[in-house]
PDB file of C-alpha atoms in Angstrom:
ATOM      1  CA  LEU A 839     166.856-119.246  14.480  1.00 94.00           C
ATOM      2  CA  SER A 840     169.071-121.694  12.583  1.00 96.00           C
ATOM      3  CA  LEU A 841     170.592-123.046  15.793  1.00 96.00           C
ATOM      4  CA  ALA A 842     167.109-123.467  17.270  1.00 97.00           C
ATOM      5  CA  ALA A 843     166.012-125.299  14.116  1.00 96.00           C
ATOM      6  CA  ASN A 844     168.992-127.632  14.378  1.00 96.00           C
ATOM      7  CA  ILE A 845     168.206-128.340  18.037  1.00 96.00           C
ATOM      8  CA  ARG A 846     164.466-128.860  17.714  1.00 97.00           C
ATOM      9  CA  GLY A 847     164.144-129.779  14.044  1.00 97.00           C
ATOM     10  CA  TYR A 848     162.433-127.402  11.633  1.00 97.00           C
ATOM     11  CA  GLU A 849     158.908-128.823  11.910  1.00 97.00           C
ATOM     12  CA  ASN A 850     159.025-129.005  15.707  1.00 97.00           C
ATOM     13  CA  LEU A 851     160.298-125.446  15.918  1.00 98.00           C
ATOM     14  CA  MET A 852     157.479-124.188  13.706  1.00 97.00           C
ATOM     15  CA  GLU A 853     154.969-125.942  15.982  1.00 97.00           C
ATOM     16  CA  ASP A 854     156.649-124.322  18.978  1.00 97.00           C
ATOM     17  CA  MET A 855     156.322-120.870  17.448  1.00 97.00           C
ATOM     18  CA  PHE A 856     152.669-121.308  16.542  1.00 96.00           C
ATOM     19  CA  GLN A 857     151.398-123.450  19.428  1.00 97.00           C
ATOM     20  CA  ARG A 858     153.912-122.922  22.266  1.00 98.00           C
ATOM     21  CA  PRO A 859     155.301-119.397  21.794  1.00 97.00           C
ATOM     22  CA  ALA A 860     156.231-119.037  25.470  1.00 98.00           C
ATOM     23  CA  PHE A 861     158.431-122.129  25.212  1.00 98.00           C
ATOM     24  CA  ALA A 862     159.889-120.911  21.913  1.00 98.00           C
ATOM     25  CA  HIS A 863     160.912-117.616  23.493  1.00 98.00           C
ATOM     26  CA  ARG A 864     162.465-119.422  26.474  1.00 98.00           C
ATOM     27  CA  LEU A 865     164.473-121.500  24.020  1.00 98.00           C
ATOM     28  CA  PHE A 866     165.642-118.460  22.065  1.00 98.00           C
ATOM     29  CA  LYS A 867     166.601-116.589  25.237  1.00 98.00           C
ATOM     30  CA  PHE A 868     168.550-119.624  26.455  1.00 98.00           C
ATOM     31  CA  ILE A 869     170.385-119.922  23.123  1.00 97.00           C
ATOM     32  CA  CYS A 870     171.114-116.209  23.106  1.00 97.00           C
ATOM     33  CA  ASP A 871     172.131-115.685  26.743  1.00 97.00           C
ATOM     34  CA  ASP A 872     173.532-119.056  27.854  1.00 97.00           C
ATOM     35  CA  VAL A 873     174.981-120.550  24.658  1.00 97.00           C
ATOM     36  CA  LEU A 874     175.963-117.915  22.105  1.00 96.00           C
ATOM     37  CA  LEU A 875     176.889-115.050  24.416  1.00 96.00           C
ATOM     38  CA  PRO A 876     179.498-116.916  26.524  1.00 96.00           C
ATOM     39  CA  HIS A 877     180.845-118.621  23.392  1.00 96.00           C
ATOM     40  CA  LEU A 878     181.338-115.317  21.561  1.00 96.00           C
ATOM     41  CA  GLU A 879     182.796-113.623  24.643  1.00 96.00           C
ATOM     42  CA  THR A 880     185.316-116.459  24.941  1.00 96.00           C
ATOM     43  CA  MET A 881     186.261-116.086  21.273  1.00 95.00           C
ATOM     44  CA  ARG A 882     187.022-112.414  21.800  1.00 95.00           C
ATOM     45  CA  GLU A 883     188.965-113.149  24.975  1.00 95.00           C
ATOM     46  CA  LYS A 884     191.083-115.921  23.437  1.00 96.00           C
ATOM     47  CA  THR A 885     191.875-113.952  20.274  1.00 96.00           C
ATOM     48  CA  GLY A 886     192.820-110.896  22.281  1.00 96.00           C
ATOM     49  CA  ILE A 887     190.553-108.750  20.117  1.00 95.00           C
ATOM     50  CA  PRO A 888     187.869-107.296  22.403  1.00 92.00           C
ATOM     51  CA  ASP A 889     185.902-105.718  19.551  1.00 92.00           C
ATOM     52  CA  LEU A 890     186.227-108.649  17.120  1.00 94.00           C
ATOM     53  CA  LEU A 891     183.345-108.617  14.623  1.00 94.00           C
ATOM     54  CA  MET A 892     181.005-111.558  15.140  1.00 94.00           C
ATOM     55  CA  ASP A 893     179.440-112.618  11.839  1.00 94.00           C
ATOM     56  CA  GLY A 894     176.666-115.201  12.182  1.00 92.00           C
ATOM     57  CA  ARG A 895     174.793-117.051   9.434  1.00 92.00           C
ATOM     58  CA  ASP A 896     171.073-117.667   9.791  1.00 95.00           C
ATOM     59  CA  ALA A 897     169.918-119.323   6.579  1.00 94.00           C
ATOM     60  CA  TRP A 898     166.862-120.973   8.162  1.00 96.00           C
ATOM     61  CA  ALA A 899     165.514-117.481   8.837  1.00 96.00           C
ATOM     62  CA  SER A 900     164.336-117.064   5.255  1.00 97.00           C
ATOM     63  CA  PRO A 901     160.976-116.866   3.479  1.00 97.00           C
ATOM     64  CA  PRO A 902     159.093-119.021   2.757  1.00 94.00           C
ATOM     65  CA  MET A 903     160.583-121.063   5.628  1.00 96.00           C
ATOM     66  CA  ILE A 904     159.319-118.387   8.024  1.00 97.00           C
ATOM     67  CA  THR A 905     156.909-115.465   7.739  1.00 97.00           C
ATOM     68  CA  LEU A 906     157.995-111.847   8.010  1.00 98.00           C
ATOM     69  CA  ASP A 907     156.105-111.554  11.299  1.00 98.00           C
ATOM     70  CA  MET A 908     158.202-114.452  12.607  1.00 98.00           C
ATOM     71  CA  MET A 909     161.285-112.683  11.289  1.00 98.00           C
ATOM     72  CA  ASP A 910     160.450-109.687  13.469  1.00 98.00           C
ATOM     73  CA  GLU A 911     159.567-111.727  16.552  1.00 98.00           C
ATOM     74  CA  TYR A 912     162.278-114.382  16.536  1.00 98.00           C
ATOM     75  CA  VAL A 913     165.140-113.181  14.334  1.00 98.00           C
ATOM     76  CA  VAL A 914     165.454-109.401  14.548  1.00 98.00           C
ATOM     77  CA  THR A 915     164.551-109.370  18.251  1.00 98.00           C
ATOM     78  CA  TYR A 916     167.221-111.873  19.274  1.00 97.00           C
ATOM     79  CA  ALA A 917     169.897-110.551  16.918  1.00 96.00           C
ATOM     80  CA  GLU A 918     169.459-107.153  18.561  1.00 96.00           C
ATOM     81  CA  ARG A 919     169.370-108.740  22.029  1.00 96.00           C
ATOM     82  CA  LEU A 920     172.658-110.545  21.419  1.00 95.00           C
ATOM     83  CA  ARG A 921     174.251-107.438  19.906  1.00 95.00           C
ATOM     84  CA  ASP A 922     173.257-105.326  22.909  1.00 94.00           C
ATOM     85  CA  LYS A 923     174.628-107.874  25.379  1.00 93.00           C
ATOM     86  CA  LEU A 924     177.855-108.242  23.393  1.00 91.00           C
ATOM     87  CA  ASP A 925     178.545-104.490  23.216  1.00 81.00           C
ATOM     88  CA  LYS A 926     177.741-104.164  19.521  1.00 84.00           C
ATOM     89  CA  ASN A 927     179.900-105.299  16.577  1.00 91.00           C
ATOM     90  CA  LEU A 928     177.747-108.321  15.798  1.00 94.00           C
ATOM     91  CA  ILE A 929     175.823-109.108  12.627  1.00 94.00           C
ATOM     92  CA  THR A 930     173.719-112.003  11.406  1.00 94.00           C
ATOM     93  CA  ARG A 931     173.079-112.645   7.727  1.00 93.00           C
ATOM     94  CA  GLY A 932     172.686-115.397   5.151  1.00 92.00           C
ATOM     95  CA  ASN A 933     168.930-114.860   4.863  1.00 95.00           C
ATOM     96  CA  TRP A 934     167.478-115.573   1.433  1.00 96.00           C
ATOM     97  CA  GLY A 935     164.014-115.758  -0.121  1.00 97.00           C
ATOM     98  CA  ASP A 936     163.609-112.024  -0.802  1.00 98.00           C
ATOM     99  CA  ALA A 937     161.586-112.727  -3.945  1.00 98.00           C
ATOM    100  CA  LYS A 938     159.305-115.115  -2.011  1.00 96.00           C
ATOM    101  CA  SER A 939     158.731-112.776   0.927  1.00 97.00           C
ATOM    102  CA  ARG A 940     155.657-111.021  -0.586  1.00 96.00           C
ATOM    103  CA  ASP A 941     157.107-107.734   0.685  1.00 98.00           C
ATOM    104  CA  PRO A 942     160.793-107.484  -0.283  1.00 98.00           C
ATOM    105  CA  GLU A 943     161.248-103.968   1.089  1.00 98.00           C
ATOM    106  CA  ARG A 944     160.006-105.055   4.511  1.00 98.00           C
ATOM    107  CA  PHE A 945     162.380-108.019   4.396  1.00 98.00           C
ATOM    108  CA  PHE A 946     165.220-105.684   3.385  1.00 98.00           C
ATOM    109  CA  SER A 947     164.478-103.535   6.441  1.00 98.00           C
ATOM    110  CA  GLN A 948     164.541-106.596   8.700  1.00 98.00           C
ATOM    111  CA  LYS A 949     167.865-107.751   7.282  1.00 98.00           C
ATOM    112  CA  MET A 950     169.224-104.229   7.696  1.00 96.00           C
ATOM    113  CA  LYS A 951     168.450-104.432  11.434  1.00 97.00           C
ATOM    114  CA  CYS A 952     170.409-107.692  11.650  1.00 96.00           C
ATOM    115  CA  THR A 953     173.312-106.291   9.612  1.00 95.00           C
ATOM    116  CA  PRO A 954     173.334-102.518  10.195  1.00 95.00           C
ATOM    117  CA  GLY A 955     174.734-100.467   7.335  1.00 95.00           C
ATOM    118  CA  SER A 956     174.557-103.148   4.680  1.00 96.00           C
ATOM    119  CA  LEU A 957     172.173-105.245   2.624  1.00 97.00           C
ATOM    120  CA  SER A 958     172.951-108.684   1.222  1.00 96.00           C
ATOM    121  CA  VAL A 959     170.773-110.125  -1.557  1.00 98.00           C
ATOM    122  CA  SER A 960     171.729-113.248  -3.498  1.00 96.00           C
ATOM    123  CA  ASP A 961     170.603-114.980  -6.654  1.00 97.00           C
ATOM    124  CA  PRO A 962     168.133-116.247  -7.627  1.00 96.00           C
ATOM    125  CA  ASP A 963     166.253-113.620  -5.585  1.00 98.00           C
ATOM    126  CA  LEU A 964     168.493-110.771  -6.724  1.00 98.00           C
ATOM    127  CA  PHE A 965     168.129-111.590 -10.405  1.00 98.00           C
ATOM    128  CA  GLU A 966     164.367-112.160 -10.056  1.00 98.00           C
ATOM    129  CA  LEU A 967     163.718-108.895  -8.203  1.00 98.00           C
ATOM    130  CA  GLY A 968     166.155-107.006 -10.394  1.00 98.00           C
ATOM    131  CA  PRO A 969     169.163-105.032  -9.160  1.00 98.00           C
ATOM    132  CA  ASP A 970     167.435-101.683  -9.747  1.00 98.00           C
ATOM    133  CA  ARG A 971     164.898-102.422  -7.005  1.00 98.00           C
ATOM    134  CA  VAL A 972     167.598-103.474  -4.554  1.00 98.00           C
ATOM    135  CA  LYS A 973     169.788-100.510  -5.491  1.00 98.00           C
ATOM    136  CA  ALA A 974     166.922 -98.053  -4.969  1.00 98.00           C
ATOM    137  CA  TYR A 975     166.386 -99.333  -1.428  1.00 98.00           C
ATOM    138  CA  ALA A 976     170.126 -99.338  -0.688  1.00 98.00           C
ATOM    139  CA  ASP A 977     170.572 -95.762  -1.927  1.00 97.00           C
ATOM    140  CA  LYS A 978     167.581 -94.554   0.086  1.00 97.00           C
ATOM    141  CA  HIS A 979     169.106 -95.955   3.289  1.00 97.00           C
ATOM    142  CA  ASN A 980     172.802 -95.460   2.392  1.00 96.00           C
ATOM    143  CA  LEU A 981     173.579 -99.182   2.522  1.00 97.00           C
ATOM    144  CA  PHE A 982     176.568-101.172   1.317  1.00 97.00           C
ATOM    145  CA  VAL A 983     175.325-103.954  -0.998  1.00 98.00           C
ATOM    146  CA  THR A 984     176.573-107.530  -1.162  1.00 97.00           C
ATOM    147  CA  ALA A 985     175.412-109.084  -4.429  1.00 98.00           C
ATOM    148  CA  GLY A 986     175.422-112.890  -4.396  1.00 97.00           C
ATOM    149  CA  VAL A 987     175.978-114.669  -7.710  1.00 98.00           C
ATOM    150  CA  ASP A 988     173.926-117.805  -8.432  1.00 95.00           C
ATOM    151  CA  ALA A 989     175.571-121.053  -7.300  1.00 96.00           C
ATOM    152  CA  ALA A 990     173.882-122.940 -10.153  1.00 97.00           C
ATOM    153  CA  LEU A 991     175.228-120.455 -12.685  1.00 98.00           C
ATOM    154  CA  LEU A 992     178.725-120.731 -11.223  1.00 97.00           C
ATOM    155  CA  CYS A 993     178.568-124.501 -11.491  1.00 98.00           C
ATOM    156  CA  GLN A 994     176.817-124.932 -14.837  1.00 97.00           C
ATOM    157  CA  GLY A 995     178.171-121.912 -16.687  1.00 95.00           C
ATOM    158  CA  PRO A 996     179.032-121.206 -19.385  1.00 97.00           C
ATOM    159  CA  ALA A 997     181.895-118.967 -18.320  1.00 96.00           C
ATOM    160  CA  LYS A 998     180.655-116.087 -20.475  1.00 96.00           C
ATOM    161  CA  ALA A 999     177.284-116.098 -18.683  1.00 98.00           C
ATOM    162  CA  ILE A1000     179.078-115.936 -15.323  1.00 98.00           C
ATOM    163  CA  VAL A1001     181.181-112.999 -16.494  1.00 98.00           C
ATOM    164  CA  ASP A1002     178.130-111.212 -17.897  1.00 98.00           C
ATOM    165  CA  ARG A1003     176.196-111.627 -14.621  1.00 98.00           C
ATOM    166  CA  ILE A1004     179.052-110.225 -12.552  1.00 98.00           C
ATOM    167  CA  LYS A1005     179.577-107.358 -14.995  1.00 98.00           C
ATOM    168  CA  PHE A1006     175.841-106.595 -14.798  1.00 98.00           C
ATOM    169  CA  TYR A1007     175.873-106.438 -11.000  1.00 98.00           C
ATOM    170  CA  ILE A1008     179.044-104.348 -10.868  1.00 98.00           C
ATOM    171  CA  ASP A1009     177.510-101.925 -13.357  1.00 98.00           C
ATOM    172  CA  LYS A1010     174.345-101.605 -11.269  1.00 98.00           C
ATOM    173  CA  PHE A1011     175.776-101.591  -7.741  1.00 98.00           C
ATOM    174  CA  ALA A1012     179.456-100.698  -7.653  1.00 97.00           C
ATOM    175  CA  ARG A1013     179.757 -97.268  -9.244  1.00 96.00           C
ATOM    176  CA  ASN A1014     179.628 -95.561  -5.847  1.00 94.00           C
ATOM    177  CA  GLY A1015     182.079 -98.032  -4.310  1.00 95.00           C
ATOM    178  CA  GLN A1016     179.360 -99.495  -2.078  1.00 95.00           C
ATOM    179  CA  CYS A1017     179.328-103.079  -3.361  1.00 97.00           C
ATOM    180  CA  MET A1018     180.883-106.480  -2.839  1.00 97.00           C
ATOM    181  CA  ILE A1019     180.396-109.481  -5.142  1.00 98.00           C
ATOM    182  CA  HIS A1020     179.784-112.748  -3.286  1.00 96.00           C
ATOM    183  CA  LEU A1021     180.259-116.071  -5.087  1.00 96.00           C
ATOM    184  CA  ASN A1022     177.383-117.815  -3.383  1.00 90.00           C
ATOM    185  CA  GLN A1023     177.847-121.395  -2.105  1.00 89.00           C
ATOM    186  CA  ILE A1024     180.206-122.650  -4.826  1.00 94.00           C
ATOM    187  CA  PRO A1025     179.317-126.331  -5.406  1.00 93.00           C
ATOM    188  CA  ARG A1026     182.108-128.884  -5.081  1.00 92.00           C
ATOM    189  CA  GLU A1027     181.795-129.961  -8.708  1.00 95.00           C
ATOM    190  CA  THR A1028     182.154-126.429 -10.101  1.00 95.00           C
ATOM    191  CA  PRO A1029     184.807-126.332 -12.867  1.00 93.00           C
ATOM    192  CA  CYS A1030     187.882-124.378 -11.792  1.00 90.00           C
ATOM    193  CA  GLU A1031     187.643-122.387 -15.025  1.00 92.00           C
ATOM    194  CA  HIS A1032     184.306-120.964 -13.914  1.00 95.00           C
ATOM    195  CA  VAL A1033     185.749-119.737 -10.617  1.00 95.00           C
ATOM    196  CA  HIS A1034     188.749-118.191 -12.361  1.00 95.00           C
ATOM    197  CA  ALA A1035     186.406-116.459 -14.823  1.00 96.00           C
ATOM    198  CA  ALA A1036     184.296-115.061 -11.963  1.00 97.00           C
ATOM    199  CA  VAL A1037     187.313-113.726 -10.075  1.00 97.00           C
ATOM    200  CA  ALA A1038     188.780-112.245 -13.257  1.00 97.00           C
ATOM    201  CA  ALA A1039     185.463-110.508 -13.972  1.00 98.00           C
ATOM    202  CA  CYS A1040     185.520-108.917 -10.512  1.00 98.00           C
ATOM    203  CA  HIS A1041     189.107-107.741 -10.964  1.00 97.00           C
ATOM    204  CA  THR A1042     188.545-106.488 -14.510  1.00 97.00           C
ATOM    205  CA  TYR A1043     185.239-104.647 -14.177  1.00 98.00           C
ATOM    206  CA  GLY A1044     185.470-103.599 -10.539  1.00 96.00           C
ATOM    207  CA  ARG A1045     188.303-101.113 -10.963  1.00 95.00           C
ATOM    208  CA  PHE A1046     188.113 -97.337 -10.665  1.00 95.00           C
ATOM    209  CA  PRO A1047     187.793 -95.079 -12.538  1.00 95.00           C
ATOM    210  CA  MET A1048     184.875 -96.992 -14.064  1.00 96.00           C
ATOM    211  CA  PRO A1049     183.841 -96.108 -17.638  1.00 96.00           C
ATOM    212  CA  ASP A1050     180.225 -95.311 -18.480  1.00 96.00           C
ATOM    213  CA  ASN A1051     180.044 -98.473 -20.577  1.00 97.00           C
ATOM    214  CA  LEU A1052     181.736-101.546 -19.116  1.00 97.00           C
ATOM    215  CA  ASP A1053     181.693-103.122 -22.580  1.00 95.00           C
ATOM    216  CA  ASP A1054     184.543-100.741 -23.407  1.00 96.00           C
ATOM    217  CA  ILE A1055     186.806-102.742 -21.078  1.00 96.00           C
ATOM    218  CA  ALA A1056     188.732-105.572 -22.711  1.00 95.00           C
ATOM    219  CA  PHE A1057     188.200-108.871 -20.938  1.00 95.00           C
ATOM    220  CA  GLU A1058     189.981-112.168 -21.335  1.00 91.00           C
ATOM    221  CA  ILE A1059     189.320-115.342 -19.368  1.00 87.00           C
ATOM    222  CA  PRO A1060     192.664-116.260 -17.793  1.00 83.00           C
ATOM    223  CA  LYS A1061     194.494-119.448 -18.656  1.00 85.00           C
ATOM    224  CA  ARG A1062     195.433-121.205 -15.447  1.00 82.00           C
ATOM    225  CA  GLU A1063     197.129-124.454 -14.535  1.00 83.00           C
ATOM    226  CA  SER A1064     194.958-127.345 -13.387  1.00 81.00           C
ATOM    227  CA  PHE A1065     194.279-127.718  -9.683  1.00 78.00           C
ATOM    228  CA  SER A1066     196.481-130.825  -9.519  1.00 83.00           C
ATOM    229  CA  GLU A1067     199.349-128.844 -11.054  1.00 85.00           C
ATOM    230  CA  PHE A1068     198.712-125.977  -8.633  1.00 82.00           C
ATOM    231  CA  ALA A1069     198.703-128.354  -5.657  1.00 84.00           C
ATOM    232  CA  GLU A1070     201.895-130.019  -6.865  1.00 85.00           C
ATOM    233  CA  GLN A1071     203.670-126.653  -7.018  1.00 84.00           C
ATOM    234  CA  LYS A1072     202.655-125.877  -3.436  1.00 80.00           C
ATOM    235  CA  LYS A1073     204.466-128.956  -2.156  1.00 74.00           C
ATOM    236  CA  TYR A1074     207.822-127.307  -2.648  1.00 63.00           C
TER     237      TYR A1074
END
């Protein structure tokens, strides 16, 4: 859907879907069969990896930018179409807006069809819905969870709040080994110290065996050289 939105423009594409659905489906089939499919087949051919995983991002396919009915008709349908034509091993993700979807569990099921075996939910939706709700759905369907940490939090900090958020998500999601922490869309102006703190939190709290209380683990924000010093060292 994101490629279609970039081609037509978001407002035009929405009009197509509502007023000219036959045209919209012709467009999506063309993008799927005549643009993406040959491109992805060529990537696999040129890399010499015939089963190379194709990982597509579809951020426009997110509530409230689209409805869940549109998600079924235009996103899930064509993700599955492309996967079938490409002999599997293709996923699409990057969808957000779970908390605005009016039916998060239905949206989870749609995302699961686009990314079989896993579920990705990012802040602020993840924090607003609460990890327990996401975890309950993931456990019911035996899904690997990707927990996305808020870009605004990463940028604005403070570092302790970043560490606490990551520790909270690891505690809720990672005890069965079915979790990945995703630092979501790190803004350019994010202080390096915040990124180092986030990575250190993942390394510190994400180790097994995991104690019942993660507060029992000693944590220290690492002291690192500045980026200019790091870059200077890499010259030699």
